[in-house]
Amino acid sequence: MTYDLWYWNGIPGRGEFVRLALEAGGIPYRERAREPGTDETTLIEDMQSARKHPPFAPPYLVAGKMTLGQTANILLYLGEKHGLAPDSLEGRLWVNQLQLTIADMVAEAHDTHHPISASEYYEDQMEEAARRARVFREERIPKFLDYFERVLGGPDRWLAGGKDWTYVDLSLFHLVDGLLYAFPKRMGTIAAHYPNVFALHERVTALPALQAYFASGRRLPFGEGVFRQYRELDAA
Amino acid sequence: MTYDLWYWNGIPGRGEFVRLALEAGGIPYRERAREPGTDETTLIEDMQSARKHPPFAPPYLVAGKMTLGQTANILLYLGEKHGLAPDSLEGRLWVNQLQLTIADMVAEAHDTHHPISASEYYEDQMEEAARRARVFREERIPKFLDYFERVLGGPDRWLAGGKDWTYVDLSLFHLVDGLLYAFPKRMGTIAAHYPNVFALHERVTALPALQAYFASGRRLPFGEGVFRQYRELDAA
């Protein structure tokens, strides 16, 4: 079965966490909103079409007759179905728990540039963004990275502790990638405190299973999504 | 086995979604941070103690040797283990997906009064809160409630579509309860558009399995948690 992944075209966004799992797992999928002749309207119409389990927002994955929404929920399914998560229930719940913690940080990263409204321009909430970004840089980035550093426990470990990567390692890689893009000064200042997190980032970057994807041009550059490069929101 | 639930004492907060499932499921648990002689420090020390799978934040549930964090993850476990979710994988993923959508709205509801920083006083972010709350009232509440109304599809339905409630029905009940507390004027204005959502709220309120809990005094009143009653943040 080839999965249909639906996500906004043009940005990595939350869709990228799903893409990385599909790509690293060698799982066939089509990215429907990036096919020729489709645009944002195609996606919105598909999302609002009658179906048993409608998604609230992209990304969503169509797996035969089943539609799955919510990034962490899609990954929970792919992890179990395609061996991208531990076999045990305890291991799968642990990976899901970590994924949800990553999702929380992703939402906070988004709100640094849109603290008032996702539907208003950044330029109309710049002052609030400056305040929120400062708190994110100074309090929230260390709090989350301290946690992942502690969970990893060593520079050669995967988050779930086994000998193979799981989908949440790919997600932490992408989260760190996004933080490096959006907050390069801040990340430069604190990087030395997180050797385990940065070692994981390096190992996922070098993962053989992802090299074809990285070389393909399918991995979209950061831009107008969750992680944005507004210089005034970054500081050492 | 009696579960240990750890959550901040004194507020319903995110812990309430777990409590409702435990209570309605008739599942034995101890609320550790509400036992005599414990305080916030007890909780923080326990949370930071060495364990295989440390939680990032409360609530977390200790189930024998296993510790589970993240509200939706705890509920995923309880739902499967205690029959509070559908038996099928598809059904369980659907309930998890809806729970994550509720979690998204809960996070947004929290940010109406703390749009800049959870660690700063409301009084120091009142202007930003007023802006964010307006967007939440006018755009976000309708967007989320439209979705749940559509998913329900009728005034006598449960979210997962079966003949019995699942844990996500309890969560939607509590979400609506919180919105009614925090935004009474706004909810009064729009209630008539959401007959299915409000019918579900009524049915959970009357659920036989929850009456002992409601009468016990264990269900904490709203106050300083996710849902707060700041009159200036509400409007019709």
CSV table of C-alpha atoms in Angstrom, one decimal:
chain,number,residue,atom,x,y,z
A,1,MET,CA,0.0,0.0,0.0
A,2,THR,CA,1.2,3.5,-0.9
A,3,TYR,CA,0.2,6.1,1.7
A,4,ASP,CA,-1.1,9.5,0.8
A,5,LEU,CA,0.4,12.2,2.9
A,6,TRP,CA,-1.4,15.6,2.9
A,7,TYR,CA,0.3,18.7,4.1
A,8,TRP,CA,0.8,22.3,3.0
A,9,ASN,CA,3.2,22.5,0.1
A,10,GLY,CA,6.3,24.7,0.4
A,11,ILE,CA,7.2,24.3,4.1
A,12,PRO,CA,8.7,21.5,6.2
A,13,GLY,CA,6.2,22.3,9.0
A,14,ARG,CA,4.7,19.6,11.1
A,15,GLY,CA,4.5,17.4,7.9
A,16,GLU,CA,8.3,17.0,8.1
A,17,PHE,CA,8.2,14.8,11.2
A,18,VAL,CA,6.0,12.4,9.2
A,19,ARG,CA,8.1,12.6,6.0
A,20,LEU,CA,11.3,11.8,7.9
A,21,ALA,CA,9.7,8.6,9.3
A,22,LEU,CA,8.3,7.6,5.9
A,23,GLU,CA,11.6,8.3,4.2
A,24,ALA,CA,13.9,6.7,6.8
A,25,GLY,CA,11.6,3.7,7.0
A,26,GLY,CA,11.6,3.2,3.2
A,27,ILE,CA,7.8,3.4,3.2
A,28,PRO,CA,6.1,4.2,-0.1
A,29,TYR,CA,4.0,7.4,0.0
A,30,ARG,CA,2.8,10.1,-2.2
A,31,GLU,CA,2.8,13.7,-1.1
A,32,ARG,CA,-0.5,14.7,-2.6
A,33,ALA,CA,-0.4,18.5,-2.2
A,34,ARG,CA,2.9,18.6,-4.0
A,35,GLU,CA,1.7,16.8,-7.1
A,36,PRO,CA,1.4,18.8,-10.4
A,37,GLY,CA,-2.0,20.6,-10.7
A,38,THR,CA,-2.7,20.7,-7.0
A,39,ASP,CA,-2.7,23.7,-4.7
A,40,GLU,CA,-3.9,24.8,-1.3
A,41,THR,CA,-7.5,24.5,-2.4
A,42,THR,CA,-7.1,20.9,-3.3
A,43,LEU,CA,-5.8,20.2,0.1
A,44,ILE,CA,-8.6,22.1,1.9
A,45,GLU,CA,-11.2,20.5,-0.2
A,46,ASP,CA,-9.8,17.0,0.5
A,47,MET,CA,-9.6,17.7,4.2
A,48,GLN,CA,-13.2,18.9,4.4
A,49,SER,CA,-14.5,16.1,2.3
A,50,ALA,CA,-16.9,13.6,3.9
A,51,ARG,CA,-15.0,10.8,5.6
A,52,LYS,CA,-15.4,8.6,8.6
A,53,HIS,CA,-12.6,10.2,10.6
A,54,PRO,CA,-12.0,13.8,9.5
A,55,PRO,CA,-8.7,15.5,10.4
A,56,PHE,CA,-8.8,18.8,12.2
A,57,ALA,CA,-5.7,20.1,10.3
A,58,PRO,CA,-2.8,18.9,8.2
A,59,PRO,CA,-0.8,16.8,8.3
A,60,TYR,CA,-2.9,13.7,7.7
A,61,LEU,CA,-2.2,10.4,6.3
A,62,VAL,CA,-4.6,8.3,4.2
A,63,ALA,CA,-3.9,4.6,4.7
A,64,GLY,CA,-6.3,2.7,2.5
A,65,LYS,CA,-9.8,3.3,4.1
A,66,MET,CA,-8.3,4.9,7.2
A,67,THR,CA,-7.4,8.6,7.6
A,68,LEU,CA,-5.1,9.5,10.5
A,69,GLY,CA,-4.6,13.1,11.7
A,70,GLN,CA,-2.3,14.7,14.4
A,71,THR,CA,1.4,14.3,13.8
A,72,ALA,CA,2.1,12.2,16.9
A,73,ASN,CA,-0.8,9.9,16.1
A,74,ILE,CA,0.4,9.3,12.6
A,75,LEU,CA,3.8,8.5,13.9
A,76,LEU,CA,2.4,6.2,16.6
A,77,TYR,CA,0.7,4.2,13.8
A,78,LEU,CA,3.7,4.2,11.5
A,79,GLY,CA,6.0,3.2,14.3
A,80,GLU,CA,4.0,0.2,15.2
A,81,LYS,CA,3.1,-0.9,11.7
A,82,HIS,CA,6.6,-0.5,10.2
A,83,GLY,CA,8.9,-1.2,13.1
A,84,LEU,CA,10.0,2.4,13.7
A,85,ALA,CA,9.3,2.1,17.4
A,86,PRO,CA,10.1,-0.5,20.1
A,87,ASP,CA,8.1,-3.7,20.1
A,88,SER,CA,7.0,-3.5,23.7
A,89,LEU,CA,3.9,-1.5,24.8
A,90,GLU,CA,6.0,0.3,27.4
A,91,GLY,CA,8.6,1.2,24.7
A,92,ARG,CA,6.0,2.4,22.3
A,93,LEU,CA,4.3,4.6,25.0
A,94,TRP,CA,7.7,6.0,25.9
A,95,VAL,CA,8.4,7.0,22.4
A,96,ASN,CA,4.9,8.5,22.1
A,97,GLN,CA,5.5,10.5,25.3
A,98,LEU,CA,8.7,11.9,24.0
A,99,GLN,CA,7.1,12.7,20.6
A,100,LEU,CA,4.4,14.7,22.5
A,101,THR,CA,7.0,16.6,24.4
A,102,ILE,CA,8.7,17.5,21.1
A,103,ALA,CA,5.2,18.6,19.8
A,104,ASP,CA,4.9,20.9,22.8
A,105,MET,CA,8.2,22.5,22.0
A,106,VAL,CA,7.3,22.8,18.4
A,107,ALA,CA,4.1,24.6,19.3
A,108,GLU,CA,6.1,27.0,21.5
A,109,ALA,CA,8.6,27.6,18.8
A,110,HIS,CA,5.8,28.5,16.4
A,111,ASP,CA,4.3,30.9,18.9
A,112,THR,CA,7.6,32.9,19.2
A,113,HIS,CA,6.7,34.6,15.9
A,114,HIS,CA,2.9,34.3,16.2
A,115,PRO,CA,2.1,34.7,19.9
A,116,ILE,CA,-1.2,36.4,19.3
A,117,SER,CA,-2.7,34.8,16.2
A,118,ALA,CA,-1.6,32.4,13.6
A,119,SER,CA,-3.9,34.1,11.2
A,120,GLU,CA,-2.4,37.6,11.5
A,121,TYR,CA,0.8,38.8,10.1
A,122,TYR,CA,4.1,38.6,12.1
A,123,GLU,CA,4.4,42.4,11.5
A,124,ASP,CA,1.2,42.9,13.4
A,125,GLN,CA,2.5,41.1,16.5
A,126,MET,CA,6.2,41.9,16.5
A,127,GLU,CA,6.4,43.4,19.9
A,128,GLU,CA,4.6,40.5,21.5
A,129,ALA,CA,6.8,38.1,19.5
A,130,ALA,CA,10.0,39.8,20.9
A,131,ARG,CA,8.8,39.3,24.4
A,132,ARG,CA,7.7,35.7,23.9
A,133,ALA,CA,10.9,34.8,21.9
A,134,ARG,CA,13.1,36.1,24.8
A,135,VAL,CA,11.3,33.8,27.2
A,136,PHE,CA,11.6,30.9,24.8
A,137,ARG,CA,15.3,31.5,24.2
A,138,GLU,CA,16.2,32.0,27.9
A,139,GLU,CA,13.8,29.6,29.7
A,140,ARG,CA,12.1,27.2,27.4
A,141,ILE,CA,15.0,26.1,25.1
A,142,PRO,CA,17.2,25.1,28.1
A,143,LYS,CA,14.3,23.4,29.9
A,144,PHE,CA,13.4,21.2,26.9
A,145,LEU,CA,17.0,20.5,25.9
A,146,ASP,CA,18.0,19.7,29.5
A,147,TYR,CA,15.3,17.1,29.4
A,148,PHE,CA,16.3,15.5,26.2
A,149,GLU,CA,20.0,15.6,27.2
A,150,ARG,CA,19.1,13.7,30.4
A,151,VAL,CA,16.9,11.2,28.6
A,152,LEU,CA,19.7,10.4,26.1
A,153,GLY,CA,22.2,9.9,28.8
A,154,GLY,CA,25.2,9.6,26.5
A,155,PRO,CA,26.5,10.7,23.1
A,156,ASP,CA,26.0,7.4,21.4
A,157,ARG,CA,22.4,6.7,22.6
A,158,TRP,CA,19.1,6.8,20.9
A,159,LEU,CA,16.1,8.3,22.8
A,160,ALA,CA,14.3,5.0,23.4
A,161,GLY,CA,17.5,3.4,24.6
A,162,GLY,CA,17.7,0.5,22.1
A,163,LYS,CA,20.4,-0.2,19.5
A,164,ASP,CA,18.3,1.2,16.6
A,165,TRP,CA,16.8,4.6,16.0
A,166,THR,CA,13.1,5.1,16.4
A,167,TYR,CA,10.8,7.8,14.8
A,168,VAL,CA,11.3,10.1,17.8
A,169,ASP,CA,15.0,10.3,17.1
A,170,LEU,CA,14.2,11.7,13.6
A,171,SER,CA,11.8,14.2,15.2
A,172,LEU,CA,14.4,15.4,17.7
A,173,PHE,CA,16.9,15.8,14.8
A,174,HIS,CA,14.4,18.0,13.0
A,175,LEU,CA,13.5,20.0,16.1
A,176,VAL,CA,17.2,20.7,16.6
A,177,ASP,CA,17.6,21.6,13.0
A,178,GLY,CA,14.7,24.0,13.2
A,179,LEU,CA,16.1,25.6,16.4
A,180,LEU,CA,19.5,26.0,14.7
A,181,TYR,CA,17.8,27.8,11.8
A,182,ALA,CA,15.6,30.0,13.8
A,183,PHE,CA,17.9,30.7,16.8
A,184,PRO,CA,21.4,30.3,15.5
A,185,LYS,CA,23.0,32.8,18.1
A,186,ARG,CA,21.2,31.3,21.0
A,187,MET,CA,21.9,27.7,20.0
A,188,GLY,CA,25.6,28.6,19.5
A,189,THR,CA,25.8,29.9,23.0
A,190,ILE,CA,24.3,26.9,24.7
A,191,ALA,CA,25.4,24.0,22.3
A,192,ALA,CA,28.2,22.9,24.6
A,193,HIS,CA,25.7,22.1,27.3
A,194,TYR,CA,24.0,19.5,25.1
A,195,PRO,CA,26.6,17.1,23.7
A,196,ASN,CA,24.2,14.2,23.7
A,197,VAL,CA,21.5,16.1,21.8
A,198,PHE,CA,24.0,17.4,19.2
A,199,ALA,CA,25.6,14.0,18.8
A,200,LEU,CA,22.1,12.6,18.0
A,201,HIS,CA,21.6,15.4,15.5
A,202,GLU,CA,24.8,14.5,13.8
A,203,ARG,CA,24.1,10.8,13.7
A,204,VAL,CA,20.6,11.3,12.2
A,205,THR,CA,22.2,13.7,9.6
A,206,ALA,CA,24.5,10.8,8.6
A,207,LEU,CA,21.9,8.0,8.8
A,208,PRO,CA,22.2,5.9,5.6
A,209,ALA,CA,18.5,5.5,5.4
A,210,LEU,CA,18.0,9.3,5.0
A,211,GLN,CA,20.8,10.0,2.5
A,212,ALA,CA,18.6,9.5,-0.6
A,213,TYR,CA,16.0,11.8,0.9
A,214,PHE,CA,18.5,14.5,1.7
A,215,ALA,CA,19.9,14.3,-1.8
A,216,SER,CA,16.5,14.2,-3.5
A,217,GLY,CA,15.4,17.8,-3.1
A,218,ARG,CA,12.2,16.5,-1.4
A,219,ARG,CA,13.3,17.9,2.0
A,220,LEU,CA,12.1,21.4,1.8
A,221,PRO,CA,14.2,24.3,3.2
A,222,PHE,CA,12.9,26.2,6.3
A,223,GLY,CA,11.0,29.3,5.4
A,224,GLU,CA,7.5,30.3,6.4
A,225,GLY,CA,6.5,27.5,8.7
A,226,VAL,CA,7.1,26.7,12.3
A,227,PHE,CA,10.7,27.7,12.3
A,228,ARG,CA,11.5,31.1,10.9
A,229,GLN,CA,14.5,33.3,10.7
A,230,TYR,CA,13.7,36.6,12.1
A,231,ARG,CA,17.0,38.1,13.3
A,232,GLU,CA,15.3,40.3,15.9
A,233,LEU,CA,13.9,37.2,17.7
A,234,ASP,CA,17.3,35.7,18.2
A,235,ALA,CA,20.1,36.6,20.6
A,236,ALA,CA,23.1,34.9,22.2
B,1,MET,CA,-2.7,-2.6,41.1
B,2,THR,CA,-3.4,0.9,42.4
B,3,TYR,CA,-2.0,3.7,40.2
B,4,ASP,CA,-0.2,6.7,41.6
B,5,LEU,CA,-1.3,9.9,39.9
B,6,TRP,CA,1.0,12.9,40.3
B,7,TYR,CA,-0.2,16.3,39.5
B,8,TRP,CA,-0.2,19.8,41.1
B,9,ASN,CA,-2.5,20.0,44.0
B,10,GLY,CA,-5.3,22.6,44.1
B,11,ILE,CA,-6.2,22.9,40.4
B,12,PRO,CA,-8.0,20.6,37.9
B,13,GLY,CA,-5.5,21.4,35.2
B,14,ARG,CA,-4.4,18.8,32.8
B,15,GLY,CA,-4.6,16.2,35.6
B,16,GLU,CA,-8.3,16.4,35.4
B,17,PHE,CA,-8.5,14.6,32.1
B,18,VAL,CA,-6.7,11.7,33.7
B,19,ARG,CA,-8.8,11.8,36.9
B,20,LEU,CA,-12.0,11.7,34.9
B,21,ALA,CA,-10.9,8.5,33.1
B,22,LEU,CA,-9.8,6.9,36.3
B,23,GLU,CA,-12.9,7.8,38.2
B,24,ALA,CA,-15.4,6.9,35.4
B,25,GLY,CA,-13.5,3.7,34.8
B,26,GLY,CA,-13.7,2.7,38.5
B,27,ILE,CA,-9.9,2.3,38.4
B,28,PRO,CA,-8.1,2.4,41.8
B,29,TYR,CA,-5.6,5.3,42.1
B,30,ARG,CA,-3.9,7.5,44.7
B,31,GLU,CA,-3.5,11.2,44.1
B,32,ARG,CA,0.0,11.4,45.6
B,33,ALA,CA,0.4,15.2,45.7
B,34,ARG,CA,-2.9,15.6,47.5
B,35,GLU,CA,-2.0,13.2,50.4
B,36,PRO,CA,-1.4,14.7,53.9
B,37,GLY,CA,2.2,15.9,54.4
B,38,THR,CA,3.0,16.4,50.7
B,39,ASP,CA,3.4,19.7,48.9
B,40,GLU,CA,4.8,21.0,45.7
B,41,THR,CA,8.3,20.1,46.6
B,42,THR,CA,7.3,16.5,47.1
B,43,LEU,CA,6.0,16.4,43.6
B,44,ILE,CA,9.0,18.1,42.1
B,45,GLU,CA,11.4,15.8,43.9
B,46,ASP,CA,9.5,12.8,42.8
B,47,MET,CA,9.4,14.0,39.2
B,48,GLN,CA,13.1,14.6,39.1
B,49,SER,CA,14.1,11.4,40.8
B,50,ALA,CA,16.1,8.8,38.8
B,51,ARG,CA,13.8,6.6,36.8
B,52,LYS,CA,13.9,4.8,33.5
B,53,HIS,CA,11.4,7.0,31.8
B,54,PRO,CA,11.3,10.4,33.4
B,55,PRO,CA,8.3,12.7,32.7
B,56,PHE,CA,8.9,16.2,31.4
B,57,ALA,CA,6.0,17.7,33.5
B,58,PRO,CA,3.0,16.6,35.5
B,59,PRO,CA,0.6,14.9,35.1
B,60,TYR,CA,2.3,11.5,35.2
B,61,LEU,CA,1.1,8.1,36.2
B,62,VAL,CA,3.1,5.5,38.0
B,63,ALA,CA,1.9,2.0,37.0
B,64,GLY,CA,4.0,-0.5,38.9
B,65,LYS,CA,7.5,-0.2,37.4
B,66,MET,CA,6.3,2.0,34.6
B,67,THR,CA,6.0,5.8,34.6
B,68,LEU,CA,3.9,7.4,32.0
B,69,GLY,CA,3.9,11.1,31.1
B,70,GLN,CA,1.9,13.4,28.7
B,71,THR,CA,-1.9,13.5,29.3
B,72,ALA,CA,-2.8,12.0,26.0
B,73,ASN,CA,-0.3,9.2,26.4
B,74,ILE,CA,-1.5,8.3,29.9
B,75,LEU,CA,-5.1,8.1,28.5
B,76,LEU,CA,-3.9,6.0,25.5
B,77,TYR,CA,-2.6,3.5,28.0
B,78,LEU,CA,-5.6,3.6,30.3
B,79,GLY,CA,-8.0,3.4,27.4
B,80,GLU,CA,-6.5,0.2,26.1
B,81,LYS,CA,-5.8,-1.4,29.4
B,82,HIS,CA,-9.2,-0.7,31.0
B,83,GLY,CA,-11.6,-0.7,28.1
B,84,LEU,CA,-12.1,3.0,28.0
B,85,ALA,CA,-11.4,3.1,24.2
B,86,PRO,CA,-12.5,1.1,21.2
B,87,ASP,CA,-11.0,-2.4,20.8
B,88,SER,CA,-9.8,-1.9,17.2
B,89,LEU,CA,-6.5,-0.2,16.4
B,90,GLU,CA,-8.3,2.2,14.1
B,91,GLY,CA,-10.7,3.2,16.8
B,92,ARG,CA,-8.0,3.7,19.4
B,93,LEU,CA,-6.0,5.9,17.0
B,94,TRP,CA,-9.1,7.9,16.3
B,95,VAL,CA,-9.8,8.5,19.9
B,96,ASN,CA,-6.1,9.4,20.4
B,97,GLN,CA,-6.3,11.8,17.5
B,98,LEU,CA,-9.3,13.6,19.0
B,99,GLN,CA,-7.6,13.7,22.4
B,100,LEU,CA,-4.6,15.4,20.8
B,101,THR,CA,-6.9,17.9,19.2
B,102,ILE,CA,-8.5,18.6,22.6
B,103,ALA,CA,-5.0,19.0,24.0
B,104,ASP,CA,-4.2,21.6,21.3
B,105,MET,CA,-7.3,23.6,22.3
B,106,VAL,CA,-6.4,23.3,26.0
B,107,ALA,CA,-2.9,24.7,25.3
B,108,GLU,CA,-4.5,27.6,23.4
B,109,ALA,CA,-7.0,28.3,26.2
B,110,HIS,CA,-4.1,28.5,28.7
B,111,ASP,CA,-2.3,30.9,26.5
B,112,THR,CA,-5.2,33.3,26.5
B,113,HIS,CA,-4.1,34.4,29.9
B,114,HIS,CA,-0.4,33.7,29.6
B,115,PRO,CA,0.5,34.5,25.9
B,116,ILE,CA,4.1,35.6,26.8
B,117,SER,CA,5.2,33.4,29.6
B,118,ALA,CA,3.8,30.8,31.9
B,119,SER,CA,6.3,31.8,34.5
B,120,GLU,CA,5.3,35.5,34.6
B,121,TYR,CA,2.3,37.0,36.3
B,122,TYR,CA,-0.9,37.5,34.3
B,123,GLU,CA,-0.8,41.1,35.4
B,124,ASP,CA,2.5,41.5,33.5
B,125,GLN,CA,1.0,40.3,30.2
B,126,MET,CA,-2.6,41.6,30.4
B,127,GLU,CA,-2.4,43.6,27.1
B,128,GLU,CA,-1.1,40.7,25.2
B,129,ALA,CA,-3.7,38.4,26.9
B,130,ALA,CA,-6.5,40.7,25.8
B,131,ARG,CA,-5.4,40.5,22.2
B,132,ARG,CA,-4.9,36.7,22.2
B,133,ALA,CA,-8.1,36.1,24.1
B,134,ARG,CA,-10.1,38.0,21.4
B,135,VAL,CA,-8.6,35.8,18.7
B,136,PHE,CA,-9.4,32.7,20.8
B,137,ARG,CA,-13.0,33.7,21.4
B,138,GLU,CA,-13.7,34.9,17.9
B,139,GLU,CA,-11.8,32.4,15.7
B,140,ARG,CA,-10.4,29.5,17.7
B,141,ILE,CA,-13.4,28.5,19.8
B,142,PRO,CA,-15.7,28.3,16.8
B,143,LYS,CA,-13.1,26.5,14.7
B,144,PHE,CA,-12.6,23.8,17.3
B,145,LEU,CA,-16.3,23.5,18.3
B,146,ASP,CA,-17.3,23.3,14.7
B,147,TYR,CA,-15.0,20.3,14.3
B,148,PHE,CA,-16.3,18.5,17.4
B,149,GLU,CA,-19.9,19.2,16.4
B,150,ARG,CA,-19.3,17.7,13.0
B,151,VAL,CA,-17.5,14.7,14.4
B,152,LEU,CA,-20.3,14.0,16.8
B,153,GLY,CA,-22.9,14.2,14.0
B,154,GLY,CA,-25.9,14.0,16.4
B,155,PRO,CA,-27.1,14.9,19.9
B,156,ASP,CA,-27.1,11.3,21.1
B,157,ARG,CA,-23.7,10.3,19.8
B,158,TRP,CA,-20.3,9.7,21.5
B,159,LEU,CA,-17.2,10.9,19.7
B,160,ALA,CA,-15.9,7.5,18.7
B,161,GLY,CA,-19.3,6.6,17.4
B,162,GLY,CA,-19.9,3.5,19.5
B,163,LYS,CA,-22.7,2.8,22.0
B,164,ASP,CA,-20.5,3.5,25.0
B,165,TRP,CA,-18.4,6.5,26.0
B,166,THR,CA,-14.7,6.5,25.6
B,167,TYR,CA,-12.1,8.6,27.5
B,168,VAL,CA,-12.2,11.3,24.9
B,169,ASP,CA,-15.9,12.0,25.7
B,170,LEU,CA,-14.9,12.8,29.3
B,171,SER,CA,-12.2,15.1,28.0
B,172,LEU,CA,-14.5,17.0,25.7
B,173,PHE,CA,-16.9,17.3,28.6
B,174,HIS,CA,-14.2,18.9,30.8
B,175,LEU,CA,-13.0,21.1,28.0
B,176,VAL,CA,-16.5,22.5,27.5
B,177,ASP,CA,-16.8,22.9,31.3
B,178,GLY,CA,-13.6,24.9,31.3
B,179,LEU,CA,-14.7,27.1,28.4
B,180,LEU,CA,-18.1,27.8,30.2
B,181,TYR,CA,-16.1,28.8,33.3
B,182,ALA,CA,-13.6,31.0,31.5
B,183,PHE,CA,-15.7,32.4,28.7
B,184,PRO,CA,-19.3,32.4,29.9
B,185,LYS,CA,-20.4,35.3,27.8
B,186,ARG,CA,-18.9,34.0,24.6
B,187,MET,CA,-20.1,30.4,25.2
B,188,GLY,CA,-23.6,31.8,25.8
B,189,THR,CA,-23.6,33.6,22.5
B,190,ILE,CA,-22.5,30.6,20.5
B,191,ALA,CA,-24.0,27.7,22.4
B,192,ALA,CA,-27.0,27.3,20.0
B,193,HIS,CA,-24.6,26.4,17.2
B,194,TYR,CA,-23.3,23.4,19.0
B,195,PRO,CA,-26.3,21.2,20.1
B,196,ASN,CA,-24.3,18.0,19.8
B,197,VAL,CA,-21.4,19.3,21.8
B,198,PHE,CA,-23.6,20.6,24.6
B,199,ALA,CA,-25.7,17.4,24.6
B,200,LEU,CA,-22.6,15.4,25.1
B,201,HIS,CA,-21.6,17.7,28.0
B,202,GLU,CA,-25.0,17.1,29.6
B,203,ARG,CA,-24.8,13.3,29.1
B,204,VAL,CA,-21.3,13.1,30.7
B,205,THR,CA,-22.5,15.3,33.6
B,206,ALA,CA,-25.3,12.7,34.2
B,207,LEU,CA,-23.0,9.7,33.7
B,208,PRO,CA,-23.8,7.2,36.5
B,209,ALA,CA,-20.1,6.2,36.6
B,210,LEU,CA,-19.1,9.8,37.6
B,211,GLN,CA,-21.7,10.7,40.2
B,212,ALA,CA,-19.7,9.4,43.1
B,213,TYR,CA,-16.8,11.5,42.0
B,214,PHE,CA,-18.8,14.6,41.5
B,215,ALA,CA,-20.3,14.1,45.0
B,216,SER,CA,-17.0,13.3,46.6
B,217,GLY,CA,-15.4,16.8,46.7
B,218,ARG,CA,-12.4,15.2,44.8
B,219,ARG,CA,-13.3,17.2,41.7
B,220,LEU,CA,-11.5,20.5,42.3
B,221,PRO,CA,-13.1,23.7,41.2
B,222,PHE,CA,-11.5,25.8,38.5
B,223,GLY,CA,-9.2,28.5,39.7
B,224,GLU,CA,-5.6,29.1,38.9
B,225,GLY,CA,-5.1,26.5,36.2
B,226,VAL,CA,-5.7,26.2,32.5
B,227,PHE,CA,-9.1,27.8,32.7
B,228,ARG,CA,-9.4,31.1,34.6
B,229,GLN,CA,-12.1,33.6,35.0
B,230,TYR,CA,-10.7,37.0,34.0
B,231,ARG,CA,-13.8,39.0,33.1
B,232,GLU,CA,-11.8,41.3,30.8
B,233,LEU,CA,-10.8,38.3,28.7
B,234,ASP,CA,-14.4,37.4,28.0
B,235,ALA,CA,-17.0,39.1,25.7
B,236,ALA,CA,-20.2,38.0,24.0
